[in-house]
PDB file of C-alpha atoms in Angstrom:
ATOM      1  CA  UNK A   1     -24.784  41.897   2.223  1.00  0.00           C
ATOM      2  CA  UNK A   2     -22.774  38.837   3.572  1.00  0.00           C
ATOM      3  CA  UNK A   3     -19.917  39.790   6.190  1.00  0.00           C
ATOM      4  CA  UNK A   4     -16.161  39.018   5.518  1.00  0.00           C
ATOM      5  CA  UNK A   5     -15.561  36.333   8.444  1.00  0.00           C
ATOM      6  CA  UNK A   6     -11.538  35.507   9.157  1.00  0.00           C
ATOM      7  CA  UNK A   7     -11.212  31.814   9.010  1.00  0.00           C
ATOM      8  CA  UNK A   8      -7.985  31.728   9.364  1.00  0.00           C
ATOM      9  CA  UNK A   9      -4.894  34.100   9.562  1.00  0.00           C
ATOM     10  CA  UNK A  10      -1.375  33.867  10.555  1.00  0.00           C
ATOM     11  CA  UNK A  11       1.558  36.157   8.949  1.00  0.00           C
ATOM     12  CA  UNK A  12       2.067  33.172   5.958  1.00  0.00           C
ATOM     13  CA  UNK A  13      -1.166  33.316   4.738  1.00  0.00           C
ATOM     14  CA  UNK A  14      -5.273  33.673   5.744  1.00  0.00           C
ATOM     15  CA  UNK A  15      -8.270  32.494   4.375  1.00  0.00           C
ATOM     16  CA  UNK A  16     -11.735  34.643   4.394  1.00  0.00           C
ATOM     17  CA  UNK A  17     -15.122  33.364   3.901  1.00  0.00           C
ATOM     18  CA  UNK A  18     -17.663  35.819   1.985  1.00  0.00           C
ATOM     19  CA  UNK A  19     -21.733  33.802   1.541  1.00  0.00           C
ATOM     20  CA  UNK A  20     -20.537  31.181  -0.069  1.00  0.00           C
ATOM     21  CA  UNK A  21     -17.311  31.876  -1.427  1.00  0.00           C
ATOM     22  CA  UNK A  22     -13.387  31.178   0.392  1.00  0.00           C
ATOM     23  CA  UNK A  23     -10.793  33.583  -0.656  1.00  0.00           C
ATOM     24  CA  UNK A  24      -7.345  32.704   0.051  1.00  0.00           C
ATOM     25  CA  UNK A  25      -5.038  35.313   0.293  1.00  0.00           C
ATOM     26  CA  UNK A  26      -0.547  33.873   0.238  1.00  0.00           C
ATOM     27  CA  UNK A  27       1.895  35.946  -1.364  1.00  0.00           C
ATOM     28  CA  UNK A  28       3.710  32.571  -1.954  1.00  0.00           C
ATOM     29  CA  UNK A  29       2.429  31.921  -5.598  1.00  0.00           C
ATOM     30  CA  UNK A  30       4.223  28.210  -6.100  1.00  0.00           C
ATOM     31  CA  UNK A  31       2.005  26.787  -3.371  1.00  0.00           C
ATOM     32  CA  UNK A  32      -1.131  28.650  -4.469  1.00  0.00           C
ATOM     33  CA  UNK A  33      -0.224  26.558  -7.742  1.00  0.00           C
ATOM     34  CA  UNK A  34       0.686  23.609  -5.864  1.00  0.00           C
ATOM     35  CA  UNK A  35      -2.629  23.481  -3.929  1.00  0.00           C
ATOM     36  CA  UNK A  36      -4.263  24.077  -7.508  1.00  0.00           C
ATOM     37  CA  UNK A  37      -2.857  21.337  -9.442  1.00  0.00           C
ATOM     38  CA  UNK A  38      -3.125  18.784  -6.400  1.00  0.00           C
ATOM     39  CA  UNK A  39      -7.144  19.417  -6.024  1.00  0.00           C
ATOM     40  CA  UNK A  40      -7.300  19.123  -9.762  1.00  0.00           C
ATOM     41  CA  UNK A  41      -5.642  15.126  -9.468  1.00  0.00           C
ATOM     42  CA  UNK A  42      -6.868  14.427  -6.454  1.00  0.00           C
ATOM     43  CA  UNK A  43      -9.518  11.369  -7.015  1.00  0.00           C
ATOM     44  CA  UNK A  44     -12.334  12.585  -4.104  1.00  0.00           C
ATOM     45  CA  UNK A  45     -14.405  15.564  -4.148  1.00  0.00           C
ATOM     46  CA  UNK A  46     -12.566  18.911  -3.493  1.00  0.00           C
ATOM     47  CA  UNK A  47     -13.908  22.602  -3.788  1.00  0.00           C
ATOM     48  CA  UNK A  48     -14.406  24.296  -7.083  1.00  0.00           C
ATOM     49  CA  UNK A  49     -11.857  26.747  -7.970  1.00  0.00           C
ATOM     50  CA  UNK A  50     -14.003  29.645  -8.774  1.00  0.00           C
ATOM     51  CA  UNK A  51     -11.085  32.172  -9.940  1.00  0.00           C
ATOM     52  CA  UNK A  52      -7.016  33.282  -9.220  1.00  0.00           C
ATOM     53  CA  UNK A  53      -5.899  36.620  -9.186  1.00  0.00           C
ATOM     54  CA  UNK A  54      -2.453  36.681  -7.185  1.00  0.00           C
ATOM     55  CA  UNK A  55      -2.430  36.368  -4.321  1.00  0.00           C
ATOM     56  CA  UNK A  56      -6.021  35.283  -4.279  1.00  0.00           C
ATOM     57  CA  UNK A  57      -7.473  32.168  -4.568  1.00  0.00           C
ATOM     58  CA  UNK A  58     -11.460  31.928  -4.302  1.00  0.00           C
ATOM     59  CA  UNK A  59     -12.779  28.567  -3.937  1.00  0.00           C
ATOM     60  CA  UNK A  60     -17.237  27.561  -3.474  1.00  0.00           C
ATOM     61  CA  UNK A  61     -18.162  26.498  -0.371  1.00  0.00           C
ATOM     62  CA  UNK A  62     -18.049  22.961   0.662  1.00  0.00           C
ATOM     63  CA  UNK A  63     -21.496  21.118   1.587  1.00  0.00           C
ATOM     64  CA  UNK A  64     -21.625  19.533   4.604  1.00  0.00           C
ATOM     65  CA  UNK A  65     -20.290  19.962   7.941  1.00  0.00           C
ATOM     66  CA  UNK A  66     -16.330  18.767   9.392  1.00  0.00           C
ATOM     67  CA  UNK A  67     -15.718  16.406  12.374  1.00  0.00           C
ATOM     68  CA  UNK A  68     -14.458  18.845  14.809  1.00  0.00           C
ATOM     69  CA  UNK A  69     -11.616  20.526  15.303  1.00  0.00           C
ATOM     70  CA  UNK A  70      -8.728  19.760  17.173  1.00  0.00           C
ATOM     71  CA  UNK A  71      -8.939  20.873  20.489  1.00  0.00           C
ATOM     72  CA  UNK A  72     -12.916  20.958  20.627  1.00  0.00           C
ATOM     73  CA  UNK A  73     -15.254  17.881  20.457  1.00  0.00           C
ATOM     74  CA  UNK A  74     -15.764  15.367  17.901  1.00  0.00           C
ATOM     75  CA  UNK A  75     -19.225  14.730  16.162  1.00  0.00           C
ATOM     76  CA  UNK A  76     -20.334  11.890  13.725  1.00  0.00           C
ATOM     77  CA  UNK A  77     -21.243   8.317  13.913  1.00  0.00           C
ATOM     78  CA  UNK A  78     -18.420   5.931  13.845  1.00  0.00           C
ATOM     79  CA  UNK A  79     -19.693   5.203   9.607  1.00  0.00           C
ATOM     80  CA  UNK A  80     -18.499   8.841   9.450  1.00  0.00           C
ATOM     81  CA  UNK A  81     -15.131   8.219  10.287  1.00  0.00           C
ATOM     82  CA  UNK A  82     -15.169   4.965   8.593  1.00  0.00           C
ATOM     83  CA  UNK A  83     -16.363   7.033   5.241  1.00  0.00           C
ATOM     84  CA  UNK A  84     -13.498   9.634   6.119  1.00  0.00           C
ATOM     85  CA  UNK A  85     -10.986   6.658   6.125  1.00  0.00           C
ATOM     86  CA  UNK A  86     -12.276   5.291   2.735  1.00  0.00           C
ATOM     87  CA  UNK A  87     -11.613   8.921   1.166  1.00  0.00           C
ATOM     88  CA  UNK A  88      -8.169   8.643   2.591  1.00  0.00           C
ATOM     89  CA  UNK A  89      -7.258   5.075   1.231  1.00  0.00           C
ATOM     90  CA  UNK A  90      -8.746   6.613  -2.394  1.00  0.00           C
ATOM     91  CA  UNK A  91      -6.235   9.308  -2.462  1.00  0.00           C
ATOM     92  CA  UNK A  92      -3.054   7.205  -0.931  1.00  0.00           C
ATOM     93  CA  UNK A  93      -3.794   4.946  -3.852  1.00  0.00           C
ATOM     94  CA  UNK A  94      -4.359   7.058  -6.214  1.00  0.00           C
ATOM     95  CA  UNK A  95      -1.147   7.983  -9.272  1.00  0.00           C
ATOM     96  CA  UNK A  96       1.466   9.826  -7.449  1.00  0.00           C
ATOM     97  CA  UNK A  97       1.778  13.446  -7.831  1.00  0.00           C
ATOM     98  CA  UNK A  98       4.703  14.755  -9.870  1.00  0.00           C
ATOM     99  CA  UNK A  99       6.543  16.453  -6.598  1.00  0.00           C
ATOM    100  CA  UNK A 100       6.938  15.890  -2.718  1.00  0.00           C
ATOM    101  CA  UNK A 101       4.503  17.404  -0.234  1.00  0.00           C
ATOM    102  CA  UNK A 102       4.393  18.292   3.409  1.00  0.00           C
ATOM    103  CA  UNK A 103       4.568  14.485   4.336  1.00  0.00           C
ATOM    104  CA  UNK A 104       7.160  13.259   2.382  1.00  0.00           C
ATOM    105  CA  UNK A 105      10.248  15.049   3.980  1.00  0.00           C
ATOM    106  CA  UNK A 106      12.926  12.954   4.056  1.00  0.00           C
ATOM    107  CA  UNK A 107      14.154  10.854   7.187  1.00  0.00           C
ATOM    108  CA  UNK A 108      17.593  12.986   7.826  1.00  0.00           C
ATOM    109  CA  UNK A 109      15.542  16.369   7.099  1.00  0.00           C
ATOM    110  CA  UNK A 110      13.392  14.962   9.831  1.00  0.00           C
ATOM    111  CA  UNK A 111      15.548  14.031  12.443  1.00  0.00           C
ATOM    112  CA  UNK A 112      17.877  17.259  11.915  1.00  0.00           C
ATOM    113  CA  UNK A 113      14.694  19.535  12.363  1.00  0.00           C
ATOM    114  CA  UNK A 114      13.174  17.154  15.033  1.00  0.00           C
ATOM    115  CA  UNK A 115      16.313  17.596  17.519  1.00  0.00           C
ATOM    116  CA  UNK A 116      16.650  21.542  16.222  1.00  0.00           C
ATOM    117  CA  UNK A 117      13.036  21.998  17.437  1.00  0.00           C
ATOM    118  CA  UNK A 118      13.328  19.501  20.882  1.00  0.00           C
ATOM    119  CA  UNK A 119      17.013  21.284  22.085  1.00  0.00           C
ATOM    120  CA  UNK A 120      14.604  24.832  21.438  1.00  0.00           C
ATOM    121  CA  UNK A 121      11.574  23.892  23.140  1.00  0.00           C
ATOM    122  CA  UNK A 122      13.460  23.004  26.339  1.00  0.00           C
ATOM    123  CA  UNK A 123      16.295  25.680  26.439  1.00  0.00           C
ATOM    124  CA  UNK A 124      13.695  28.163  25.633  1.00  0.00           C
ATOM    125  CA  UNK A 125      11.819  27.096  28.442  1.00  0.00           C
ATOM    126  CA  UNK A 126       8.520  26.256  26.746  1.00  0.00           C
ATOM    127  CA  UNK A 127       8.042  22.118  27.497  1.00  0.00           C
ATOM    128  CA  UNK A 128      10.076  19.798  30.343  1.00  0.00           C
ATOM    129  CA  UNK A 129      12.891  17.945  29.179  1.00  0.00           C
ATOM    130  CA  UNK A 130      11.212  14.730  30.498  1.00  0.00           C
ATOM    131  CA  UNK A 131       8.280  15.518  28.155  1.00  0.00           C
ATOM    132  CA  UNK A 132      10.196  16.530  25.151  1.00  0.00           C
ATOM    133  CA  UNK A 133      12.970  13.460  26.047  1.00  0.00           C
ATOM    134  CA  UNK A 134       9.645  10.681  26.198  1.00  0.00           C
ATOM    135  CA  UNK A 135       8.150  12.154  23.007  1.00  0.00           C
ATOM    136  CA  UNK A 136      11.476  12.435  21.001  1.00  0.00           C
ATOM    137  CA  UNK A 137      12.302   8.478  21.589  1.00  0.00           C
ATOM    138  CA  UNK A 138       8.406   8.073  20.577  1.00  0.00           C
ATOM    139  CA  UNK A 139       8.910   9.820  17.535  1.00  0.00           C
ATOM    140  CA  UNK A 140      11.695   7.784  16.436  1.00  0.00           C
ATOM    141  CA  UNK A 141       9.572   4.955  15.217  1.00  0.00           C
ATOM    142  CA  UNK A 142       8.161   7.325  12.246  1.00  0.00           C
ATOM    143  CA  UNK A 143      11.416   7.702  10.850  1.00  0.00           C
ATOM    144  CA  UNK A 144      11.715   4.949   8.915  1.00  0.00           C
ATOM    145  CA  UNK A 145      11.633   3.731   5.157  1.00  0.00           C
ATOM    146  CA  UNK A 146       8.458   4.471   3.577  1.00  0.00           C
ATOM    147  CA  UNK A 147       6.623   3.594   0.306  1.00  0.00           C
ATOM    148  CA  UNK A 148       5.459   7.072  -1.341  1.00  0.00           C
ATOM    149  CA  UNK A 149       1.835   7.794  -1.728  1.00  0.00           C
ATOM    150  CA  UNK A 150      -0.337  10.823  -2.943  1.00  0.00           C
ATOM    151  CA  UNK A 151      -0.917  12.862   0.488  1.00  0.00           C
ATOM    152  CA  UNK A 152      -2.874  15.933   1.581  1.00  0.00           C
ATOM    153  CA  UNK A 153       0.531  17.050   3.806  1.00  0.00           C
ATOM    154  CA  UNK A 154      -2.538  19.170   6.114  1.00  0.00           C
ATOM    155  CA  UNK A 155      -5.319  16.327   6.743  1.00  0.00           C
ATOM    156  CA  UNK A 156      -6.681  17.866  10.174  1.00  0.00           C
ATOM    157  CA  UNK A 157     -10.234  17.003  11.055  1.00  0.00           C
ATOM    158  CA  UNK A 158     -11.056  20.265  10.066  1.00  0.00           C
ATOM    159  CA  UNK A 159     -10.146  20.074   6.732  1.00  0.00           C
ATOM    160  CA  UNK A 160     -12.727  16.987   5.483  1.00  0.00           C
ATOM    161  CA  UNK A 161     -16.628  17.925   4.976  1.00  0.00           C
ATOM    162  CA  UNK A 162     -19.493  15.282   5.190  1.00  0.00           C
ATOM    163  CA  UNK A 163     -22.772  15.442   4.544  1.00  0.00           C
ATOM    164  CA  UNK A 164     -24.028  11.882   6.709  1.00  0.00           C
ATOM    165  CA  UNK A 165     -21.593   9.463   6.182  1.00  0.00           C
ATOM    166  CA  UNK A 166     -20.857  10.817   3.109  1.00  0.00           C
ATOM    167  CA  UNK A 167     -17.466  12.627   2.052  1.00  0.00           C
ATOM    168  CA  UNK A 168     -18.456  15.391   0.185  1.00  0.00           C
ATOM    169  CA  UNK A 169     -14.702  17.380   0.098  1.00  0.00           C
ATOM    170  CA  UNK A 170     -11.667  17.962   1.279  1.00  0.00           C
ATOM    171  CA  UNK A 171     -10.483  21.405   1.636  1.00  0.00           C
ATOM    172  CA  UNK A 172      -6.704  22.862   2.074  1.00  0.00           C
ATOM    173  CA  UNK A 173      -3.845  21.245  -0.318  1.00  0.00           C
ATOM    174  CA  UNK A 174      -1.039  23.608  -0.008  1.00  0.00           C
ATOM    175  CA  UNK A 175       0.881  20.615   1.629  1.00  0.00           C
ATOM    176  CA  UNK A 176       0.011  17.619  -0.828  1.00  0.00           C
ATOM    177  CA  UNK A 177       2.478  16.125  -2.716  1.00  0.00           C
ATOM    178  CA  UNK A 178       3.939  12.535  -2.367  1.00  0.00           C
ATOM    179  CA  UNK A 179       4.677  11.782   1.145  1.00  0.00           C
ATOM    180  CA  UNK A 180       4.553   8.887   3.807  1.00  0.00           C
ATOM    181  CA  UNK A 181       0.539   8.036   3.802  1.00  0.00           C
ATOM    182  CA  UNK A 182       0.795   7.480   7.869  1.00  0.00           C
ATOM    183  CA  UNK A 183       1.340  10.993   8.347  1.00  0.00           C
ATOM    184  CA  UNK A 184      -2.057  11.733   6.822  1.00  0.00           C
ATOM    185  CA  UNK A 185      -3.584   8.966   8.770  1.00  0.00           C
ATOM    186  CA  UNK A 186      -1.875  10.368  12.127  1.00  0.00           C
ATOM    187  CA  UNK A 187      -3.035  14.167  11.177  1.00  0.00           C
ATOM    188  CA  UNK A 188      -6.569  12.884  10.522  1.00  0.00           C
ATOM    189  CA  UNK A 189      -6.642  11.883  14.246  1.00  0.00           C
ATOM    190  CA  UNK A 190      -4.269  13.836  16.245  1.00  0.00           C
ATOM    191  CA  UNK A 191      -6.515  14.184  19.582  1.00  0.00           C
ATOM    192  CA  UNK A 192      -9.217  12.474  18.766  1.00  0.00           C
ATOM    193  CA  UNK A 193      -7.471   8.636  19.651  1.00  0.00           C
ATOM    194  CA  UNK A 194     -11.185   8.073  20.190  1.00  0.00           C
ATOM    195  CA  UNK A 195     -12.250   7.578  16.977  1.00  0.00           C
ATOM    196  CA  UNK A 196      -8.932   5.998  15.380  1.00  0.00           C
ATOM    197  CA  UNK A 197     -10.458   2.395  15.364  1.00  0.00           C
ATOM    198  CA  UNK A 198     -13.255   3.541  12.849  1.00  0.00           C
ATOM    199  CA  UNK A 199     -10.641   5.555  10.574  1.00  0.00           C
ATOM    200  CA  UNK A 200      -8.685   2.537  10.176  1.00  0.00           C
ATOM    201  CA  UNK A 201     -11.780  -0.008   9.634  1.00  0.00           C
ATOM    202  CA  UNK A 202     -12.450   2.688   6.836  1.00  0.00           C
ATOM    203  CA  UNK A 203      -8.910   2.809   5.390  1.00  0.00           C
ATOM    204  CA  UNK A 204      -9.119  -1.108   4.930  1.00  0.00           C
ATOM    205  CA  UNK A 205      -5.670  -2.205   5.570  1.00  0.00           C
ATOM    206  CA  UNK A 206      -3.813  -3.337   8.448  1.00  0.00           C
ATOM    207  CA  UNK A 207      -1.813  -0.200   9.841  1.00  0.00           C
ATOM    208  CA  UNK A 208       1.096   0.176  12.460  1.00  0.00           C
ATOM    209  CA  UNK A 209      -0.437   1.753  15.005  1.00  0.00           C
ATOM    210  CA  UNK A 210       3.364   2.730  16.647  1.00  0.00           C
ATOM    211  CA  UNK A 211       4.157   4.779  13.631  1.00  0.00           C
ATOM    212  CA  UNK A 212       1.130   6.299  14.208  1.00  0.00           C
ATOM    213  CA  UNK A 213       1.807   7.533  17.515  1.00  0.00           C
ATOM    214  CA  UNK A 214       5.084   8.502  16.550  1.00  0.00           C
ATOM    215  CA  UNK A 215       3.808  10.511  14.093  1.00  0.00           C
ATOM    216  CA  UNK A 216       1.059  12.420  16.635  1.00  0.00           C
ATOM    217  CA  UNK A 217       4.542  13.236  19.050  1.00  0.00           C
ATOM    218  CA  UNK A 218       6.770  14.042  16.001  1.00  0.00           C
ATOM    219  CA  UNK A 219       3.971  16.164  14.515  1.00  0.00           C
ATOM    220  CA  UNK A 220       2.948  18.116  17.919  1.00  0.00           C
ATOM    221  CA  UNK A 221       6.563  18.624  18.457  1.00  0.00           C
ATOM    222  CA  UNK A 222       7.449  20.380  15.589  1.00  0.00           C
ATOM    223  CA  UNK A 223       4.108  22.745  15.630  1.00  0.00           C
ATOM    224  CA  UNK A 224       4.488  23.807  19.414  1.00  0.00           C
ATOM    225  CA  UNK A 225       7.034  26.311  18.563  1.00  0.00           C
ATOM    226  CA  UNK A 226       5.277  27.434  15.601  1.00  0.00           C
ATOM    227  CA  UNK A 227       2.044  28.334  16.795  1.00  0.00           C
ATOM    228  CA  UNK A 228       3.498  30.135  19.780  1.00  0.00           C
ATOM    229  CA  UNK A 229       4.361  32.173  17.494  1.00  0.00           C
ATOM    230  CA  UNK A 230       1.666  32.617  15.331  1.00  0.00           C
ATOM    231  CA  UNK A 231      -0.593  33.098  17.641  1.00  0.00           C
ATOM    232  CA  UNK A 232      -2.159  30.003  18.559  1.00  0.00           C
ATOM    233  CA  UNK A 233      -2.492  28.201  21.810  1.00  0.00           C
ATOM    234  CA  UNK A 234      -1.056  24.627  21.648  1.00  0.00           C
ATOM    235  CA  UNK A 235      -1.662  24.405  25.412  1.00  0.00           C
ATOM    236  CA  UNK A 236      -5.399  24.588  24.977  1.00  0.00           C
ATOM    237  CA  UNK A 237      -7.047  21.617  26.246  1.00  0.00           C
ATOM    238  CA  UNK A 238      -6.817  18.714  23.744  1.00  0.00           C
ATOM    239  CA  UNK A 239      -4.495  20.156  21.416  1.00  0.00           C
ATOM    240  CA  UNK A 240      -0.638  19.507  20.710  1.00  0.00           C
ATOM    241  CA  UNK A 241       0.569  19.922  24.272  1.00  0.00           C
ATOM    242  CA  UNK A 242      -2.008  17.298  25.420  1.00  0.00           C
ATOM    243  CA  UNK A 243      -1.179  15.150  22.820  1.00  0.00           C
ATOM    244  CA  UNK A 244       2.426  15.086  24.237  1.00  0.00           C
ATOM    245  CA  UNK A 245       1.452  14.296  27.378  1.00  0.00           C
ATOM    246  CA  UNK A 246      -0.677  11.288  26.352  1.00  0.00           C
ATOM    247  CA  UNK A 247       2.470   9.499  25.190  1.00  0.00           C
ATOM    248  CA  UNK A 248       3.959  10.266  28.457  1.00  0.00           C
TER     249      UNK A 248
END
């Protein structure tokens, strides 16, 4: 009999894994529906919706292993990343989506929740106001006019399965919609700087690598809080709290 192992699991939402099988369990029914209809135009491989019964979404298995995790080391050749980057120029090119995702907020929702979330993390003691002060004037460069693109809105290394230097899916589109295709690009390789060069030779087009680093500060500002809260440790080594001092 296979065991029920957690995934994932916060108080939004958690994701089990039974043999072969991912059930997703949100009470939120518009983004099970979102996720649903994004992996079903998304143009690279994604996992086979298997059935929905609210609030459960089971999804097969993925072959293949992921990249790492943030936080933990990195494995695969520098093709792999390359191959990674190729699946993520596919999907920014593909026809956009018919709504906004995770990564196409809009530049004044931005910067309103930006300073909310910088004026919290320093009153409520949690980061120095140098740190947060450095990494806010980073961030700035991200917020700026963007052409939309079909995004994942969640593209952590953890979320994209190869088999070689093959992509063989991309798991977790709760978040896609159209959005700003940098922020994809910067989520891809939030902590692993290391390996940015082969993403990019992947992706095919010339990139500016200043909005990317905006968007690693922007993004690891606005999650600190979160996952404080949610149980997670952001100041585990090589995760968001590194990340912010890397800019520093």
């Amino acid at each position: 009999m296979d065991e029920v192992k957690v995934v994932a699991a916060h108080s939004e939402r958690a994701t089990l894994r039974v043999g072969d099988v991912f059930l997703k369990v949100d009470p939120d029914q518009a983004r099970i529906d979102a996720e649903v209809e994004a992996m079903s135009l998304a143009p690279v491989p994604t996992p086979k919706v298997l059935w929905r019964k609210p609030p459960v979404l089971a999804i097969a298995a993925l072959p293949g292993t992921t990249l790492g995790r943030l936080g933990g080391p990195s494995t695969g050749a520098s093709a792999a990343w390359a191959a990674a980057g190729a699946a993520i120029r596919k999907l920014h090119d593909a026809p956009l989506p018919p709504r906004p995702g995770r990564a196409g907020r809009t530049i004044d929702a931005l910067a309103a929740e930006l300073d909310e979330e910088c004026e919290l993390l320093v009153t409520n003691g949690l980061l120095p106001a140098d740190l947060v002060t450095r990494n806010r004037q980073v961030a700035e460069a991200a917020l700026r006019p963007w052409t939309p693109a079909f995004t994942h809105g969640d593209l952590q290394i953890a979320h994209v399965f190869l088999d070689g230097n093959e992509v063989t899916g991309i798991i977790d589109w709760s978040e896609a919609g159209q959005g700003d295709a940098l922020y994809d690009l910067a989520t891809f390789t939030l902590g692993h700087e290391e390996h940015l060069d082969d993403v990019l030779a992947g992706y095919g087009t010339d990139i500016n690598l200043e909005v990317i680093h905006a968007w690693w500060s922007l993004r690891s500002l606005l999650a600190v809080r979160w996952l404080i809260e949610h149980g997670f440790d952001p100041f585990a080594p090589g995760c968001e709290v590194d990340v912010l001092r890397s800019r520093v």
